Short mmCIF file of N, CA and C in Angstrom, two decimals:
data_model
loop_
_atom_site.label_atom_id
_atom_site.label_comp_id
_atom_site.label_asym_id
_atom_site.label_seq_id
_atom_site.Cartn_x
_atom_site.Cartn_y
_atom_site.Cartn_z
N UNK A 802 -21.62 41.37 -35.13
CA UNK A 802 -22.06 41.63 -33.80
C UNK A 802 -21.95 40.38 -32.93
N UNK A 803 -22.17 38.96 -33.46
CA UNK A 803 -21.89 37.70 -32.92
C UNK A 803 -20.87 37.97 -32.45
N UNK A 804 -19.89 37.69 -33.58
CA UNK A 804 -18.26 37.65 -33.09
C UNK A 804 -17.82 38.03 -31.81
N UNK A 805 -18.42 39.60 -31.93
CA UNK A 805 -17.64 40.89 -31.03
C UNK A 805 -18.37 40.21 -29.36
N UNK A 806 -19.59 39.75 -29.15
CA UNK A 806 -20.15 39.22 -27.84
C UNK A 806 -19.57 38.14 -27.61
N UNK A 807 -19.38 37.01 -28.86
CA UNK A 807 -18.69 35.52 -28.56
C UNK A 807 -17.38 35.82 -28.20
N UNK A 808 -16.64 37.15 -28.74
CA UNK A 808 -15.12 37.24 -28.29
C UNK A 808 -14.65 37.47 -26.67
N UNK A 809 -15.96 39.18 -26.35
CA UNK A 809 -15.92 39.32 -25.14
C UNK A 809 -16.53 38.57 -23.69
N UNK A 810 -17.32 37.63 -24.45
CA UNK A 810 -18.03 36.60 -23.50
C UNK A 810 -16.41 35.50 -23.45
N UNK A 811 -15.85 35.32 -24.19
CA UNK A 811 -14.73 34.26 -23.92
C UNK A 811 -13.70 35.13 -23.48
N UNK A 812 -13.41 36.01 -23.82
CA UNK A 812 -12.06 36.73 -22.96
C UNK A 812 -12.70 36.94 -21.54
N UNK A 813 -14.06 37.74 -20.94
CA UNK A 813 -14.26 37.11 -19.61
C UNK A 813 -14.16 36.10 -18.97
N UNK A 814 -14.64 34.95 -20.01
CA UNK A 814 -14.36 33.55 -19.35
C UNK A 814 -13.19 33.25 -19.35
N UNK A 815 -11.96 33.61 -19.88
CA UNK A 815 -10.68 33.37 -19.89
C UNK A 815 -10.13 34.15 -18.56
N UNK A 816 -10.38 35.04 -18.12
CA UNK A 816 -9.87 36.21 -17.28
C UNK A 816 -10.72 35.55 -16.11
N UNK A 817 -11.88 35.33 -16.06
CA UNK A 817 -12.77 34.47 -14.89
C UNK A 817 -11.71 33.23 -14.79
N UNK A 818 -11.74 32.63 -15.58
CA UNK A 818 -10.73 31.23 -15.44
C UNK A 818 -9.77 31.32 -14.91
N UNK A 819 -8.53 32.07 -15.64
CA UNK A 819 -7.51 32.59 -14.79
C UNK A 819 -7.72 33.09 -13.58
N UNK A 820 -8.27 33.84 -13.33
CA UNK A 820 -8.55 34.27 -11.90
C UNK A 820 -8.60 32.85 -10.61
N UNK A 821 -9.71 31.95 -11.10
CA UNK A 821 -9.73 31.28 -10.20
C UNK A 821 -8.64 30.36 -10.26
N UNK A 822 -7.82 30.01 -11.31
CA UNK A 822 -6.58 29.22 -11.05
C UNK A 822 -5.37 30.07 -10.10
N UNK A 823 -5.01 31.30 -10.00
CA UNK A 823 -4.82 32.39 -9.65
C UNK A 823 -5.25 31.78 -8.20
N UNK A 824 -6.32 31.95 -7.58
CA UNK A 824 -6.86 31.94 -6.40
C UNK A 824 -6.72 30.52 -5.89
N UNK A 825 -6.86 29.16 -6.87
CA UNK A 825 -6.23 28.24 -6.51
C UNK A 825 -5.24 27.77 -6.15
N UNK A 826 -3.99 28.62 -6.88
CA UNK A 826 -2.76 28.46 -6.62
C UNK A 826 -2.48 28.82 -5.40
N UNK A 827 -2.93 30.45 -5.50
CA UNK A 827 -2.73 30.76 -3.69
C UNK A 827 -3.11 30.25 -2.31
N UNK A 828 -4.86 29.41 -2.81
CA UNK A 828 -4.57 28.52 -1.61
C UNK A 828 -3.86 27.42 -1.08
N UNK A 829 -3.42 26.94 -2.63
CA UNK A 829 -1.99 25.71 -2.80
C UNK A 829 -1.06 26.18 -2.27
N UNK A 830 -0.39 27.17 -2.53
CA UNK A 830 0.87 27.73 -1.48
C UNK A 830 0.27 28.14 -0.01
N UNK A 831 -1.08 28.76 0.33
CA UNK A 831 -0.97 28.61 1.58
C UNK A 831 -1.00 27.15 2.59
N UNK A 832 -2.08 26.06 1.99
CA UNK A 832 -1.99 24.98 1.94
C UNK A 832 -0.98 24.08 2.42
N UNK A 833 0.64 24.25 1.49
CA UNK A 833 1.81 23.77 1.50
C UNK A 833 2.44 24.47 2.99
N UNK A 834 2.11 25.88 2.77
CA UNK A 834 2.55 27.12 3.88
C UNK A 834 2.30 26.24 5.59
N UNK A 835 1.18 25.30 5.44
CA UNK A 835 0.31 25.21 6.46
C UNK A 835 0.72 24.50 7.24
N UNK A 836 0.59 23.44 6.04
CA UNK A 836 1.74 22.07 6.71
C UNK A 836 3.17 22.56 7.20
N UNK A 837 3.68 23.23 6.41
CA UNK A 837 5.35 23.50 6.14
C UNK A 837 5.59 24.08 8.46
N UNK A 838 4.48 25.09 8.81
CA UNK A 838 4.10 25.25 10.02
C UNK A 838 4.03 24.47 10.74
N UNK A 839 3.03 23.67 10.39
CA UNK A 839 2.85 22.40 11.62
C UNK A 839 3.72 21.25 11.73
N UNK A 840 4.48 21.13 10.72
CA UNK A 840 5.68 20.14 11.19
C UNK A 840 6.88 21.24 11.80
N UNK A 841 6.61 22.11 11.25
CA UNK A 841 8.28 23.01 11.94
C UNK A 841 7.48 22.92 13.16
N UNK A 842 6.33 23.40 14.07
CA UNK A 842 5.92 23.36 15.29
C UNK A 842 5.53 22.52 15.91
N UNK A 843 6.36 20.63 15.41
CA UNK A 843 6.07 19.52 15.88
C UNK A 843 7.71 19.54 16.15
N UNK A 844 8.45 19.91 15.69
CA UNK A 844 9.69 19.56 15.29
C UNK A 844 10.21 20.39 16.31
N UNK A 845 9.52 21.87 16.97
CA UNK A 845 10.23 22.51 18.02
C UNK A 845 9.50 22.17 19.27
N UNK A 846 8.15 21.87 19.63
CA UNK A 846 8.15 20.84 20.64
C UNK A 846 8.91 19.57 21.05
N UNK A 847 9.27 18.59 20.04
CA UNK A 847 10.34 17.92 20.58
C UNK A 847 11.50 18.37 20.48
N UNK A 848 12.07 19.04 19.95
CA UNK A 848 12.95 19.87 20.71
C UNK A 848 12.93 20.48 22.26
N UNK A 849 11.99 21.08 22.43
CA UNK A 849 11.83 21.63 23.68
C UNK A 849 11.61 20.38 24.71
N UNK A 850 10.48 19.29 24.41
CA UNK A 850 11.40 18.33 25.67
C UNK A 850 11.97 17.77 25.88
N UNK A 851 12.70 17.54 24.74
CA UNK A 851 13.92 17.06 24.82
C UNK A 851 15.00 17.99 25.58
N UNK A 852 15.47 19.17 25.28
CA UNK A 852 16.00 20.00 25.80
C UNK A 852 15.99 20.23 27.28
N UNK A 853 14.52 20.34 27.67
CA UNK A 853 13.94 20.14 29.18
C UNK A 853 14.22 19.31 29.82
N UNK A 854 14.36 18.15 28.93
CA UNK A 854 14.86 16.57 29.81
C UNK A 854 16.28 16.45 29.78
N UNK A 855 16.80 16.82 28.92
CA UNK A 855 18.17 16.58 29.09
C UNK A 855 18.97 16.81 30.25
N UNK A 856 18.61 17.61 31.27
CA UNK A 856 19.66 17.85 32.12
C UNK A 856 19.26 16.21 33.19
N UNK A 857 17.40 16.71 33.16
CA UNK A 857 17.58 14.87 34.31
C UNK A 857 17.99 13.77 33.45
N UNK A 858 17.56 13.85 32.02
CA UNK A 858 18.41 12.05 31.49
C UNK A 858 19.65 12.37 31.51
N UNK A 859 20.83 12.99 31.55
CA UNK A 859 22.38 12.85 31.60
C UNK A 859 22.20 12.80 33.51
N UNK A 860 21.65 13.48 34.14
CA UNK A 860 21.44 12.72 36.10
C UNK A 860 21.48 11.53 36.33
N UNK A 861 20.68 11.15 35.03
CA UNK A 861 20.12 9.70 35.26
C UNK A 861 21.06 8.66 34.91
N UNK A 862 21.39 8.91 33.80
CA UNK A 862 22.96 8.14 33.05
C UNK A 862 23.84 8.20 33.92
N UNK A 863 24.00 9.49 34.83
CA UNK A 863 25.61 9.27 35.49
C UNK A 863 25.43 8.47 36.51
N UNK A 864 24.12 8.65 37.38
CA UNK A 864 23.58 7.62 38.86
C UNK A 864 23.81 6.36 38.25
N UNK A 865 22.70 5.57 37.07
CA UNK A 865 22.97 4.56 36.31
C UNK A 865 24.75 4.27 36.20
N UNK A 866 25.39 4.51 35.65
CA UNK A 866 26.50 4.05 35.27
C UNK A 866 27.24 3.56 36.42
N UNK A 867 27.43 4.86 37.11
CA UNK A 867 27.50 4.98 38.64
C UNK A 867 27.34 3.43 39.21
N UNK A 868 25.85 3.41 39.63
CA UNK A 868 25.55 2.34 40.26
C UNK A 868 25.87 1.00 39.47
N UNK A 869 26.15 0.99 38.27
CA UNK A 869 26.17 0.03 37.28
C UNK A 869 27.64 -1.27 37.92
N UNK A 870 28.53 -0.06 37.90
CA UNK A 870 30.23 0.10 38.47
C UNK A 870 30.09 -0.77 39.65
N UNK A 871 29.52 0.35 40.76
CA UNK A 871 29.70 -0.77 42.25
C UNK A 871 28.73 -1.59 41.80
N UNK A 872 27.98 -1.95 41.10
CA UNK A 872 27.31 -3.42 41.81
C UNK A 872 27.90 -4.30 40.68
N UNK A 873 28.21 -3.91 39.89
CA UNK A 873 29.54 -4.82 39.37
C UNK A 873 30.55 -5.65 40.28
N UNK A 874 31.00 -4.46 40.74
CA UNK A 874 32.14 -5.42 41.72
C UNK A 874 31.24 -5.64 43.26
N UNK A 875 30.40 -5.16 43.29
CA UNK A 875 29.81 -6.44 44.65
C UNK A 875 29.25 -7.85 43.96
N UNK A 876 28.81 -7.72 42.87
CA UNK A 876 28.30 -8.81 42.46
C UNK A 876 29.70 -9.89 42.21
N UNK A 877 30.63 -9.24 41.41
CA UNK A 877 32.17 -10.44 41.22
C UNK A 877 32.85 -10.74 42.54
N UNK A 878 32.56 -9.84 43.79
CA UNK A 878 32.74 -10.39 45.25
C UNK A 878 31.75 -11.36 45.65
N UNK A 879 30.62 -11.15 45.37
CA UNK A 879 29.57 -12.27 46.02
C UNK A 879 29.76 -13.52 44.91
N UNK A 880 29.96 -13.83 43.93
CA UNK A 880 29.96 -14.94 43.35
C UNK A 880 31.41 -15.44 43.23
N UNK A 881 32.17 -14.62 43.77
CA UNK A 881 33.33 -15.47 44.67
C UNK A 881 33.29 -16.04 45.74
N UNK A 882 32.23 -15.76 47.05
CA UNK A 882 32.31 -15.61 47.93
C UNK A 882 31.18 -17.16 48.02
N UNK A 883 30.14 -16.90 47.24
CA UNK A 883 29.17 -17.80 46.76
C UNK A 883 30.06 -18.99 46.18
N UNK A 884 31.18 -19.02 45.13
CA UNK A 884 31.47 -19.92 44.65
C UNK A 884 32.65 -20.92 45.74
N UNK A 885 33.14 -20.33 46.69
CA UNK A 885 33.97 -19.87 47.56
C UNK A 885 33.14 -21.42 48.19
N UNK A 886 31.84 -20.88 49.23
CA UNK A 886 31.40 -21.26 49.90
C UNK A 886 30.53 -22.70 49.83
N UNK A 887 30.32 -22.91 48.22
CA UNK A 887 29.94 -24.61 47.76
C UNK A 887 31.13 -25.41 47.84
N UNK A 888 32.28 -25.14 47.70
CA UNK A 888 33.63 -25.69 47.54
C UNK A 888 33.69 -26.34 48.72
N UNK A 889 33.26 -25.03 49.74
CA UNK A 889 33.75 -25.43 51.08
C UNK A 889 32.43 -26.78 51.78
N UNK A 890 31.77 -26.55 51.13
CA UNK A 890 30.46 -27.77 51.70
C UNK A 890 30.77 -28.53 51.08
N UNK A 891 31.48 -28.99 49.84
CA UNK A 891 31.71 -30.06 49.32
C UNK A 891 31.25 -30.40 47.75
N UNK A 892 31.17 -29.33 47.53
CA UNK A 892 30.48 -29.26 46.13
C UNK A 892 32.15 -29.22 45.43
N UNK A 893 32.31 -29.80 43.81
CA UNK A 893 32.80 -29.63 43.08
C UNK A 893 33.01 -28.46 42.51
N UNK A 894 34.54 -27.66 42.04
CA UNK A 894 33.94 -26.60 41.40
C UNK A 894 33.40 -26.42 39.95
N UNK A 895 33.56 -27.44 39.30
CA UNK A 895 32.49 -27.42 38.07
C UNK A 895 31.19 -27.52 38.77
N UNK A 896 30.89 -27.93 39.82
CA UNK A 896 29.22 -28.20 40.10
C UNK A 896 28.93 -26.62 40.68
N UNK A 897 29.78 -25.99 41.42
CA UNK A 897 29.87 -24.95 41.94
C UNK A 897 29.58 -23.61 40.85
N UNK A 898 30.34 -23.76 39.26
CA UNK A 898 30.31 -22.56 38.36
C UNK A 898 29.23 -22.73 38.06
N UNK A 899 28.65 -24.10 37.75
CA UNK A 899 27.51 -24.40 36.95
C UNK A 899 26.36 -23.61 38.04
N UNK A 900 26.55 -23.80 38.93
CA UNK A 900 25.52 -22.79 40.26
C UNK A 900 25.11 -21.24 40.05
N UNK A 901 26.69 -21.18 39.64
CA UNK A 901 26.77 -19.51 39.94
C UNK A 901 26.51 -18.68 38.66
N UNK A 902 26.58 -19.69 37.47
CA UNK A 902 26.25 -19.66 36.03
C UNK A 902 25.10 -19.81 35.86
N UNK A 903 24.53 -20.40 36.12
CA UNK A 903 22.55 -20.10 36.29
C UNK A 903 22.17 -19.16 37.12
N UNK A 904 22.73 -19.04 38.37
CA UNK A 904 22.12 -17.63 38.51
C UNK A 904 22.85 -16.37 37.88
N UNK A 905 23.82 -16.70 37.34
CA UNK A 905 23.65 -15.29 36.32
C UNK A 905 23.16 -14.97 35.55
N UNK A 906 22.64 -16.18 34.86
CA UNK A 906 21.81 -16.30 33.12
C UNK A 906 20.65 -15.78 34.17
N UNK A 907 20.26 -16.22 35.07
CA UNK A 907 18.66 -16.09 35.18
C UNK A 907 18.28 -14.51 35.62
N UNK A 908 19.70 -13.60 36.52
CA UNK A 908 19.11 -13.00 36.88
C UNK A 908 19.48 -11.73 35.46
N UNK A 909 20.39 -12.30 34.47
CA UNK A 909 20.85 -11.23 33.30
C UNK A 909 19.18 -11.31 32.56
N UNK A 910 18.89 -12.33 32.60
CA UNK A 910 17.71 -12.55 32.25
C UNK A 910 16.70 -11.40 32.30
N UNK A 911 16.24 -11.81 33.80
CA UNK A 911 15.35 -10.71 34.73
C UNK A 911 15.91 -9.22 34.26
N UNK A 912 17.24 -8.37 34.48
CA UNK A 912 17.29 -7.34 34.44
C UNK A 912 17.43 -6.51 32.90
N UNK A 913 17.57 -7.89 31.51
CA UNK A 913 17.50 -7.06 30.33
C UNK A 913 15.70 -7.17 30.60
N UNK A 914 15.20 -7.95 30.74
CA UNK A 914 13.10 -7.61 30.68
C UNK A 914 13.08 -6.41 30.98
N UNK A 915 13.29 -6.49 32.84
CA UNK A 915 13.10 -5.16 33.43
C UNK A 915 13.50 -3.69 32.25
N UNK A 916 15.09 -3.97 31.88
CA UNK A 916 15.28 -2.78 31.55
C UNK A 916 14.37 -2.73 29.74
N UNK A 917 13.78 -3.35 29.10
CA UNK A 917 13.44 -3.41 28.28
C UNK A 917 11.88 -2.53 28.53
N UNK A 918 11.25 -3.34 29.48
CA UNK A 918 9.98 -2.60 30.41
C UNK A 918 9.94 -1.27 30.44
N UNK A 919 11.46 -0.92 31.00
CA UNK A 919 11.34 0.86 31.64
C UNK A 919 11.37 1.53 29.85
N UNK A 920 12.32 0.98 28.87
CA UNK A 920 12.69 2.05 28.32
C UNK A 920 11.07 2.36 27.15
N UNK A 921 10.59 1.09 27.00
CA UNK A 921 8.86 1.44 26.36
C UNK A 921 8.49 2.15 27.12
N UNK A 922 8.21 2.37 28.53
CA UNK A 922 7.72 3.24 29.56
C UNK A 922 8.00 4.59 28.97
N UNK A 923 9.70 4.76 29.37
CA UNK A 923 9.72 6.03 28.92
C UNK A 923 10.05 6.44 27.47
N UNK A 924 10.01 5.75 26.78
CA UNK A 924 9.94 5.73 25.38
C UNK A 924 8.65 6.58 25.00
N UNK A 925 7.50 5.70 25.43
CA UNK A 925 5.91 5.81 25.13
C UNK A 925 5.79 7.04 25.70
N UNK A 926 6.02 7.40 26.96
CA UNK A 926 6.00 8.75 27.97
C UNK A 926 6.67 9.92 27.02
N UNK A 927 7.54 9.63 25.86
CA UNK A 927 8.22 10.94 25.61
C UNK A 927 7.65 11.12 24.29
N UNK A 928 7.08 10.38 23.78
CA UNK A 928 7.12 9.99 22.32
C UNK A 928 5.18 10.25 22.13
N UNK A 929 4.35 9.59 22.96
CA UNK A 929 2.78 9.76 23.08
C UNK A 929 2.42 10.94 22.89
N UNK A 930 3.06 12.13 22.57
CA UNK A 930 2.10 12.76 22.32
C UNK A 930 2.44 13.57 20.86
N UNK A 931 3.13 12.81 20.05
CA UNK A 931 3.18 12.97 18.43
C UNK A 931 2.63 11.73 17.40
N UNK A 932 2.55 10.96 18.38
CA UNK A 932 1.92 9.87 17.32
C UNK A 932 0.52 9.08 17.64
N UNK A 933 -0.30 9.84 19.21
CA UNK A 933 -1.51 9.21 19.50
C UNK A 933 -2.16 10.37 18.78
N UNK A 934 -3.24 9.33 18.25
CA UNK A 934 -4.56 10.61 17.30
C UNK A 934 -5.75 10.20 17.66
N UNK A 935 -5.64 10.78 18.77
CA UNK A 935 -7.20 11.12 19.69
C UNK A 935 -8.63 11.75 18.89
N UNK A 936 -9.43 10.94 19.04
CA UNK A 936 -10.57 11.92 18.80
C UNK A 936 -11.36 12.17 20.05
N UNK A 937 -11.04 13.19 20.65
CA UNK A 937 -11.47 13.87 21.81
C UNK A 937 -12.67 14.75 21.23
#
């Protein structure tokens, strides 16, 4: 009579056991399920503004390039015109390049900062809202 209670008391506990590994597993796959969601629905938000932005960042690239072009060649007119014009006061033209050569270093200078400035700007602007973890 032992036996027959010690047998069916352990095959419940075996079938209880199983069960809850059973029920563990399934919340392990929903679990995995959960995450597997929230990165696919991190992954189609940046998609989407990216997508959204794309038509003004290629606007922006072509104005940029664009403007890149002419002030290229106004700038190789003015530092002719600049180098042109120390010659004519009496400056040397080694003293003259050396002129026009510092202000290029200084102002290549100035405009990689600047452009270094904007692109954290909009770097941070596109990017802030997958990697700040607010506790609101």
């Amino acid at each position: 009579m032992k036996e027959s209670l010690s047998s069916a008391h352990s095959e419940q506990g075996s079938v209880s056991l199983k069960a809850q590994f059973d029920a563990l597993s399934d919340q392990g796959r929903q679990l995995i399920a959960s995450y597997i969601d929230l990165f696919s629905n991190y992954s189609d938000l940046l998609k989407a503004k990216l997508k959204a932005n794309l038509k003004i960042l290629m606007t922006i690239f072509s104005l940029i390039v664009a403007a890149v072009m002419l002030l290229t060649m106004v700038w190789a007119s003015l530092q002719v015109v600049f180098a042109y014009a120390l010659v004519s006061t009496g400056f040397s033209w080694y003293a003259s390049a050396g002129v026009v050569m510092t202000v290029n270093v200084v102002l290549v200078y100035y405009l990689i900062a600047t452009a270094v400035k904007l692109f954290d700007k909009a770097s941070g602007d596109l990017l802030d809202d997958f990697f700040n973890i607010d506790n609101e």
